[in-house]
mmCIF file of C-alpha atoms in Angstrom:
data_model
loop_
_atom_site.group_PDB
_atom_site.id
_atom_site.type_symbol
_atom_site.label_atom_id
_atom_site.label_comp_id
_atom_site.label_asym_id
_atom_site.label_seq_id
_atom_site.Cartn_x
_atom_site.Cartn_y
_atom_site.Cartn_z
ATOM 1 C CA UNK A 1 3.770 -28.763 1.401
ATOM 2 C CA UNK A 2 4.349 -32.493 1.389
ATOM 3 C CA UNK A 3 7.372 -32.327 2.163
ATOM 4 C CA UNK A 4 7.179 -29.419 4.616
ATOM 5 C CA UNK A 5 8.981 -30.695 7.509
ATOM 6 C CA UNK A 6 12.058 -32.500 6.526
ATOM 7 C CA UNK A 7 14.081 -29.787 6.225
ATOM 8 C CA UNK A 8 13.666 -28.450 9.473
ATOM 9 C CA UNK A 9 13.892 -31.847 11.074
ATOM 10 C CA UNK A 10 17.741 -32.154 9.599
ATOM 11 C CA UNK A 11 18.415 -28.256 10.166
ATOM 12 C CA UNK A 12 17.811 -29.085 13.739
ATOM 13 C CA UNK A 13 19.788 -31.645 14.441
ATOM 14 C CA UNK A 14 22.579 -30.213 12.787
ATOM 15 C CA UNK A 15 22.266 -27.475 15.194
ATOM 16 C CA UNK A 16 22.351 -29.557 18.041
ATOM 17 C CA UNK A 17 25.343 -31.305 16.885
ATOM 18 C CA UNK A 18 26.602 -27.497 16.517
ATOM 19 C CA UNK A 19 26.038 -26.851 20.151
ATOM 20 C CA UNK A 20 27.173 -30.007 21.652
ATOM 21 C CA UNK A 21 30.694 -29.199 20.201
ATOM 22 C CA UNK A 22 30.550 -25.758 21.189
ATOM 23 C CA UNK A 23 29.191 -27.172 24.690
ATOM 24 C CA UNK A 24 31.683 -29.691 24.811
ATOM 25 C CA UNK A 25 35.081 -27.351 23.731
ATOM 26 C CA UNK A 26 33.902 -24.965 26.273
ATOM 27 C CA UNK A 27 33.643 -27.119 29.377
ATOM 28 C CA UNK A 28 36.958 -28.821 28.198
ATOM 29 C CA UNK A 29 38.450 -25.247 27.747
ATOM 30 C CA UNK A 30 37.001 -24.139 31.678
ATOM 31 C CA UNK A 31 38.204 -27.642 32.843
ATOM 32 C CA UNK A 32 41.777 -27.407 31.593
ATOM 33 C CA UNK A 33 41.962 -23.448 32.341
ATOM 34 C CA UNK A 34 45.755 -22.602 33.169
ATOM 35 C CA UNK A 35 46.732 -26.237 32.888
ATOM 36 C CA UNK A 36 49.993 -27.209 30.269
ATOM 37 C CA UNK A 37 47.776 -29.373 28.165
ATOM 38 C CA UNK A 38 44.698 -26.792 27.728
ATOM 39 C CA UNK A 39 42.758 -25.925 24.778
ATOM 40 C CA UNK A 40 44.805 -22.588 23.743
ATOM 41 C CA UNK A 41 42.174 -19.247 23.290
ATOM 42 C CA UNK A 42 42.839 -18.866 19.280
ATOM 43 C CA UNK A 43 41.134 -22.601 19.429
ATOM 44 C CA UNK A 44 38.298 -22.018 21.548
ATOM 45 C CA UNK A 45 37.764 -18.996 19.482
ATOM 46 C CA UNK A 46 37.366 -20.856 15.930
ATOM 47 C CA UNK A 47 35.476 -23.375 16.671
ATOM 48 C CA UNK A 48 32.731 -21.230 18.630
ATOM 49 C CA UNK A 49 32.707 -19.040 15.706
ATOM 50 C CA UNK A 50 32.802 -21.805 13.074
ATOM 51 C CA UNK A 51 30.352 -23.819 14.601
ATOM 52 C CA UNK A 52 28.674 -20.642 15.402
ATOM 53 C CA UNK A 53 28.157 -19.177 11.888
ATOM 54 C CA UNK A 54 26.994 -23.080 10.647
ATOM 55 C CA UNK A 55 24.269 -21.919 13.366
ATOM 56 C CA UNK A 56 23.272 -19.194 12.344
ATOM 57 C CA UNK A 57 23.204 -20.766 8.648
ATOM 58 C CA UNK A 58 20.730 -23.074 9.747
ATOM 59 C CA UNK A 59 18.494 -20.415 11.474
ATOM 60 C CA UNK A 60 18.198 -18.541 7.670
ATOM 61 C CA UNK A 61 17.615 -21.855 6.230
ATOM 62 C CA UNK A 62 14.895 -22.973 8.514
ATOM 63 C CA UNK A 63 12.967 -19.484 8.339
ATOM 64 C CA UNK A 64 12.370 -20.801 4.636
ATOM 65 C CA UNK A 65 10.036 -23.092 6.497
ATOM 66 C CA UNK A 66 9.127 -22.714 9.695
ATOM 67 C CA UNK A 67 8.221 -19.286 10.499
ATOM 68 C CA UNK A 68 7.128 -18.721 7.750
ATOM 69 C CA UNK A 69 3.091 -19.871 5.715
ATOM 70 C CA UNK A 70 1.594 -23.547 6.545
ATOM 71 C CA UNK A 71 1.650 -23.576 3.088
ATOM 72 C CA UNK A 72 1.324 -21.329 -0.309
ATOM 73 C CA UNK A 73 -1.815 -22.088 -2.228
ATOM 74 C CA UNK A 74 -3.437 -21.321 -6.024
ATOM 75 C CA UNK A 75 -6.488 -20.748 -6.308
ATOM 76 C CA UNK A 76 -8.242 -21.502 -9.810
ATOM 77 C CA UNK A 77 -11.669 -19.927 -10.405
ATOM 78 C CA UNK A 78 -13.055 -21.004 -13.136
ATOM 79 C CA UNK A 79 -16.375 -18.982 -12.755
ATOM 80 C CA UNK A 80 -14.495 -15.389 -13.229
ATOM 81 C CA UNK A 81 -11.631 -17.291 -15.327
ATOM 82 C CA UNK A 82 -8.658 -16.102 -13.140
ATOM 83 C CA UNK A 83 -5.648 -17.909 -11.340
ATOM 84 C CA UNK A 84 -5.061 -16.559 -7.624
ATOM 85 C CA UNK A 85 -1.469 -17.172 -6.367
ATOM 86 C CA UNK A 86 -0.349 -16.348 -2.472
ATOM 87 C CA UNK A 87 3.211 -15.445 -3.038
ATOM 88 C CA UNK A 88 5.776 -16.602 -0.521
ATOM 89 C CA UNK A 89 5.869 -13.138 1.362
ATOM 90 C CA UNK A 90 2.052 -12.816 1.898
ATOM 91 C CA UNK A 91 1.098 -10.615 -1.428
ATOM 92 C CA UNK A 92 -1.053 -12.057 -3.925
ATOM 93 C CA UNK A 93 -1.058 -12.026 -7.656
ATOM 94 C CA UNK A 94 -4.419 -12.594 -9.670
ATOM 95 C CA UNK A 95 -4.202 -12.756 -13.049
ATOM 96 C CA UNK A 96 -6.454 -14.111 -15.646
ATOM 97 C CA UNK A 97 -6.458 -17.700 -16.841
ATOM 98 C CA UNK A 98 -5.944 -17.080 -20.517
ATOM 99 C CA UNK A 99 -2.624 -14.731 -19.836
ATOM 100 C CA UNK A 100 -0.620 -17.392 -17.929
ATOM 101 C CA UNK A 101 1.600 -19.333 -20.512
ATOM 102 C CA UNK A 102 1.799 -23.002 -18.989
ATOM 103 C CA UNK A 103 4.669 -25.077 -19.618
ATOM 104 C CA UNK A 104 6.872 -28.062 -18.543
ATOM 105 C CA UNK A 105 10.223 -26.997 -16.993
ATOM 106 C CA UNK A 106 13.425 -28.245 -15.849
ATOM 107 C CA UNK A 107 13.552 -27.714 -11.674
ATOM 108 C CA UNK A 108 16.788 -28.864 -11.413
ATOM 109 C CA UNK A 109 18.784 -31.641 -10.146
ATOM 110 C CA UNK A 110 16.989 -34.074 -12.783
ATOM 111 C CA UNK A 111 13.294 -32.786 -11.688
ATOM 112 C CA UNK A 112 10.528 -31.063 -13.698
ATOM 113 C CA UNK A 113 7.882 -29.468 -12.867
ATOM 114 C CA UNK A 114 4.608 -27.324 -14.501
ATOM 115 C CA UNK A 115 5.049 -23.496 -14.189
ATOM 116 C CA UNK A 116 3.120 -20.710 -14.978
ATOM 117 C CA UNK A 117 4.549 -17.654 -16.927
ATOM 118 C CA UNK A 118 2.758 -14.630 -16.500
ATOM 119 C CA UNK A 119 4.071 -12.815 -19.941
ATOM 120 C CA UNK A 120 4.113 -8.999 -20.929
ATOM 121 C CA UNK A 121 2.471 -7.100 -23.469
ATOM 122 C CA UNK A 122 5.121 -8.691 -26.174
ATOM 123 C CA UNK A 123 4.432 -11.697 -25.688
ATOM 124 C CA UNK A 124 7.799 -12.896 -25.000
ATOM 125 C CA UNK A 125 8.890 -11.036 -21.722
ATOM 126 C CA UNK A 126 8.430 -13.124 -18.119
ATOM 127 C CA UNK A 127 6.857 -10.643 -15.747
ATOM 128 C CA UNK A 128 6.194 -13.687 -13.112
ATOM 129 C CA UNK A 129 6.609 -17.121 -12.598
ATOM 130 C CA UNK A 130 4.944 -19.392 -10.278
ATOM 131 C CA UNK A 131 4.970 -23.524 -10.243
ATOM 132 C CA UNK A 132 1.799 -25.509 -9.828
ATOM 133 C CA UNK A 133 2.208 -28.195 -7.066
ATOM 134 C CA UNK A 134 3.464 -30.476 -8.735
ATOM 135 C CA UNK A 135 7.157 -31.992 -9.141
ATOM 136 C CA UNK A 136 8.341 -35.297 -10.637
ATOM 137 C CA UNK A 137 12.123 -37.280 -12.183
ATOM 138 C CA UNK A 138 13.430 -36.570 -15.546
ATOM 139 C CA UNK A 139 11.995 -39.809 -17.238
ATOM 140 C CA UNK A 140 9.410 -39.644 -19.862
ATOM 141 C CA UNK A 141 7.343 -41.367 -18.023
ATOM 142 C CA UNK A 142 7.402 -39.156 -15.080
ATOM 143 C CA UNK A 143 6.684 -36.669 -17.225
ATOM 144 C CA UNK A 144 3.616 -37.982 -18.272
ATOM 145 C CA UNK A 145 2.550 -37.886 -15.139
ATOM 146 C CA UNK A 146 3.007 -34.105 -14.822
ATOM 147 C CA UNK A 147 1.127 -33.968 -18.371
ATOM 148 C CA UNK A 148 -1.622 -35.693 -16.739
ATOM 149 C CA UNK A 149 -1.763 -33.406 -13.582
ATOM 150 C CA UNK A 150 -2.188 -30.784 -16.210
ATOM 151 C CA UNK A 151 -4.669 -32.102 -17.998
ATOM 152 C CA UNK A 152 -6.681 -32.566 -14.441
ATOM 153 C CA UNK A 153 -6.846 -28.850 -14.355
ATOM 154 C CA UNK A 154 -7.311 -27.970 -17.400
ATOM 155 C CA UNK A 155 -10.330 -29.677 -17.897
ATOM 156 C CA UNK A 156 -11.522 -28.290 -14.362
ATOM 157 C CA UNK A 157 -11.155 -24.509 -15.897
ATOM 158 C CA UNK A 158 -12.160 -25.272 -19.889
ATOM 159 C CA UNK A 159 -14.283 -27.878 -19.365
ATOM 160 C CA UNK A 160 -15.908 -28.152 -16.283
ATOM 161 C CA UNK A 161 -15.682 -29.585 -12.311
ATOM 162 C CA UNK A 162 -17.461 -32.842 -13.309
ATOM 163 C CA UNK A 163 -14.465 -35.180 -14.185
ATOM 164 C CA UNK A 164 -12.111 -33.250 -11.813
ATOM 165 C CA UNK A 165 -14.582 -34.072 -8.836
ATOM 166 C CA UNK A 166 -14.555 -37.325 -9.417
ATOM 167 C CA UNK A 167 -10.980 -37.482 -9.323
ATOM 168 C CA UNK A 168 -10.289 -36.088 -5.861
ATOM 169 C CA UNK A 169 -10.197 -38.710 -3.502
ATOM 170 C CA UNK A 170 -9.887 -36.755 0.105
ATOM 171 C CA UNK A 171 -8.429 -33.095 1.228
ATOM 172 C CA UNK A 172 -7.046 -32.117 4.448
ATOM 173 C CA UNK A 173 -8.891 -29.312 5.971
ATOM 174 C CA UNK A 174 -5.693 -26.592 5.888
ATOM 175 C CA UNK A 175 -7.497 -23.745 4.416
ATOM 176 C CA UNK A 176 -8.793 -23.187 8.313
ATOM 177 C CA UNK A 177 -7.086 -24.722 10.556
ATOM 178 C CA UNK A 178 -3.419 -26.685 11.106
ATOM 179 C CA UNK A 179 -3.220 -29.927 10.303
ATOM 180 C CA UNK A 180 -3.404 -32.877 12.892
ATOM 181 C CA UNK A 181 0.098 -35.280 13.889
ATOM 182 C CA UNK A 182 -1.366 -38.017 12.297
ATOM 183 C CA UNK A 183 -2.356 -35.799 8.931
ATOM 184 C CA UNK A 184 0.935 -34.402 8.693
ATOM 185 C CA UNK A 185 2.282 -38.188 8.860
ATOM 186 C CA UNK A 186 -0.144 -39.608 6.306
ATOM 187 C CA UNK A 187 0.537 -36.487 3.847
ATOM 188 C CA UNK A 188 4.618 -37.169 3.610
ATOM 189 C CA UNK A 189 3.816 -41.317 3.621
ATOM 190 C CA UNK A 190 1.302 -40.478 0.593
ATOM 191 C CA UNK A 191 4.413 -39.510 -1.225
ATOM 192 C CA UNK A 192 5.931 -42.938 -1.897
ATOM 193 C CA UNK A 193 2.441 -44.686 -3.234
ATOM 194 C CA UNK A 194 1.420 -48.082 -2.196
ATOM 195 C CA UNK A 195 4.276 -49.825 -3.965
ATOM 196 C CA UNK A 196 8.167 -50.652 -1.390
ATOM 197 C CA UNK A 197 8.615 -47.092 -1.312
ATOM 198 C CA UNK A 198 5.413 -46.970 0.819
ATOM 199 C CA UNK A 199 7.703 -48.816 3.791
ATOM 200 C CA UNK A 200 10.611 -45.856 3.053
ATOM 201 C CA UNK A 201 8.387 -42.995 3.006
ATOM 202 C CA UNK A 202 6.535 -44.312 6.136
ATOM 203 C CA UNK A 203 10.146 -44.431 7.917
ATOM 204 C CA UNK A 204 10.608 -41.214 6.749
ATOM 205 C CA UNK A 205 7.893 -39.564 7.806
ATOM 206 C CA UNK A 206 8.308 -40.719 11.399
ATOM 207 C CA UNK A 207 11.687 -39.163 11.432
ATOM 208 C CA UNK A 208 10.443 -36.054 10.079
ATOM 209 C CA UNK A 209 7.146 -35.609 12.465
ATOM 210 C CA UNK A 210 9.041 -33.617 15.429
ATOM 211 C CA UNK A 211 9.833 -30.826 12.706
ATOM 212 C CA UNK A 212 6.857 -30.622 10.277
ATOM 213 C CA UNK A 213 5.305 -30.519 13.910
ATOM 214 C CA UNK A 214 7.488 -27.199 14.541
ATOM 215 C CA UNK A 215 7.057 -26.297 11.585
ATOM 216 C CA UNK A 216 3.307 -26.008 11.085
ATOM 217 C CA UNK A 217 2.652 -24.527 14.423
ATOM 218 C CA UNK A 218 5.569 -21.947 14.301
ATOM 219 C CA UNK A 219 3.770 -20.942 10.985
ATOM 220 C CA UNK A 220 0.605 -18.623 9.904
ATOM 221 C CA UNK A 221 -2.195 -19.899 8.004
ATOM 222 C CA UNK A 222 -2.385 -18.335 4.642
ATOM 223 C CA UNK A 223 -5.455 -15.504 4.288
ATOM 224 C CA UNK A 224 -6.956 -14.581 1.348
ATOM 225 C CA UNK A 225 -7.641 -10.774 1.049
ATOM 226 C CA UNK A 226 -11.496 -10.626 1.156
ATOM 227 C CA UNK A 227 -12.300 -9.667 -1.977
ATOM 228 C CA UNK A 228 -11.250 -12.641 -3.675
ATOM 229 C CA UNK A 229 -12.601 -14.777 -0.745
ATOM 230 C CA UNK A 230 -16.144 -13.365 -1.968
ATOM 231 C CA UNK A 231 -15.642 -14.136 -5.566
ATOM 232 C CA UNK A 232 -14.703 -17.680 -4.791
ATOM 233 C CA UNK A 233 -17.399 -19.026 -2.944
ATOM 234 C CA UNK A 234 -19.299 -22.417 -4.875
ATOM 235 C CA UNK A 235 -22.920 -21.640 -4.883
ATOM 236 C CA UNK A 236 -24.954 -23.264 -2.625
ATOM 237 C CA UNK A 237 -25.926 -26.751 -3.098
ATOM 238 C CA UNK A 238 -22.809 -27.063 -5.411
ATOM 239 C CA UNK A 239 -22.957 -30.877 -6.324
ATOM 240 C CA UNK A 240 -19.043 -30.421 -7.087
ATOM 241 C CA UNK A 241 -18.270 -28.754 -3.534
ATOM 242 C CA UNK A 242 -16.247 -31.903 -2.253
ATOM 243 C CA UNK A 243 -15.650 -29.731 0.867
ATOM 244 C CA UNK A 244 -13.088 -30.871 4.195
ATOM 245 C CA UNK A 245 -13.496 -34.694 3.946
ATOM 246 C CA UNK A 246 -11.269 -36.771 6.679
ATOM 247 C CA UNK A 247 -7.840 -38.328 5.226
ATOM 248 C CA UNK A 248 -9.499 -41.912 6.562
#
């Protein structure tokens, strides 16, 4: 999700690039029709397809995004002691807290991140796998970080919504509704802290707006079936319910 956006702002430009050289082969080709020096068929031929097939490469790509969920969330209830995952193609697993093996994992490309395994009767067989939101560099350091996201909710489910609580600074209001412009923008700049990186990540948001734009309106907002909706509901006058509080 805080990156959601990005993607689809470089797919599309890529595909405009695409059809400007498939716009600009084919006017030369109708320009230069029957004349010694024209673009012969075989070329105007490979590069429509080429170009064409990049196209439709980006399309695939881009339904990964946009198209597709606002976003995929977890939901931990700690009052029934079960973990509530929306899966990327709309289904749902619950499963109980104690059954989900967490662990630190290499994503890839020098990134780790925390995933859950959801285990078989053995003990040693993956039936399921799904990553908490949260991704960070190889670097022990960065690591520790992850540890310490951990550690944030696992003391919300073993111990109790008091420290967590005051730990949450602000939430956009997704669960309901699609974000704002100017949320989408502060969500991306969040990513590169208050330190030099703040100035990058505030470039790069800009460039990204059109598409996380796209892509959050082009998408459906994730529904919870209602039977877990019910189970999940803080009681009333919950002093931990932080509720929808505005990212100012």
């Amino acid at each position: 999700y805080p990156w959601k956006g990005i993607g689809t702002t470089f797919l599309c430009m890529i595909m405009a690039a695409c059809l400007w050289v498939i716009g600009f082969v084919v006017l030369d080709a109708i320009q230069t029709h029957g004349q010694p020096d024209g673009q012969p068929l075989w070329f105007l031929l490979f590069t429509t397809g080429l170009f064409g097939v990049l196209i439709a490469a980006c399309i695939w790509l881009l339904r990964k995004e946009s198209f597709a969920y606002t976003h995929y969330p977890i939901r931990l209830n700690r009052s029934t002691r079960m973990v509530h995952v929306f899966r990327v193609d709309g289904t749902v697993l619950s499963v109980k807290w104690n059954d989900v093996f967490f662990c630190l994992t290499h994503a890839g490309q020098g990134f780790w991140n925390i995933v859950g395994h959801v285990l078989d009767k053995d003990g040693k067989t993956v039936k399921e796998t799904f990553p908490l939101p949260a991704i960070n560099g190889g670097s022990e350091a960065a690591r520790d970080q992850l540890r310490q996201y951990w550690e944030f909710v696992r003391r919300y489910m073993e111990e109790g919504p008091k420290d967590a609580a005051q730990r949450v600074e602000f939430l956009i209001p997704i669960a309901t509704r699609r974000e704002t412009l100017s949320e989408g923008f502060h969500r991306i700049h969040a990513e590169g802290g208050s330190s030099i990186m703040s100035v990058i990540f505030a470039a790069l948001a800009a460039i990204a707006m059109p598409g996380r734009w796209f892509a959050i309106r082009t998408s459906k907002i994730p529904k919870w079936p209602d039977e877990i909706e019910a189970t999940c509901q803080p009681p009333a006058n919950d002093p931990f319910a932080i509720g929808m509080m505005p990212t100012s």
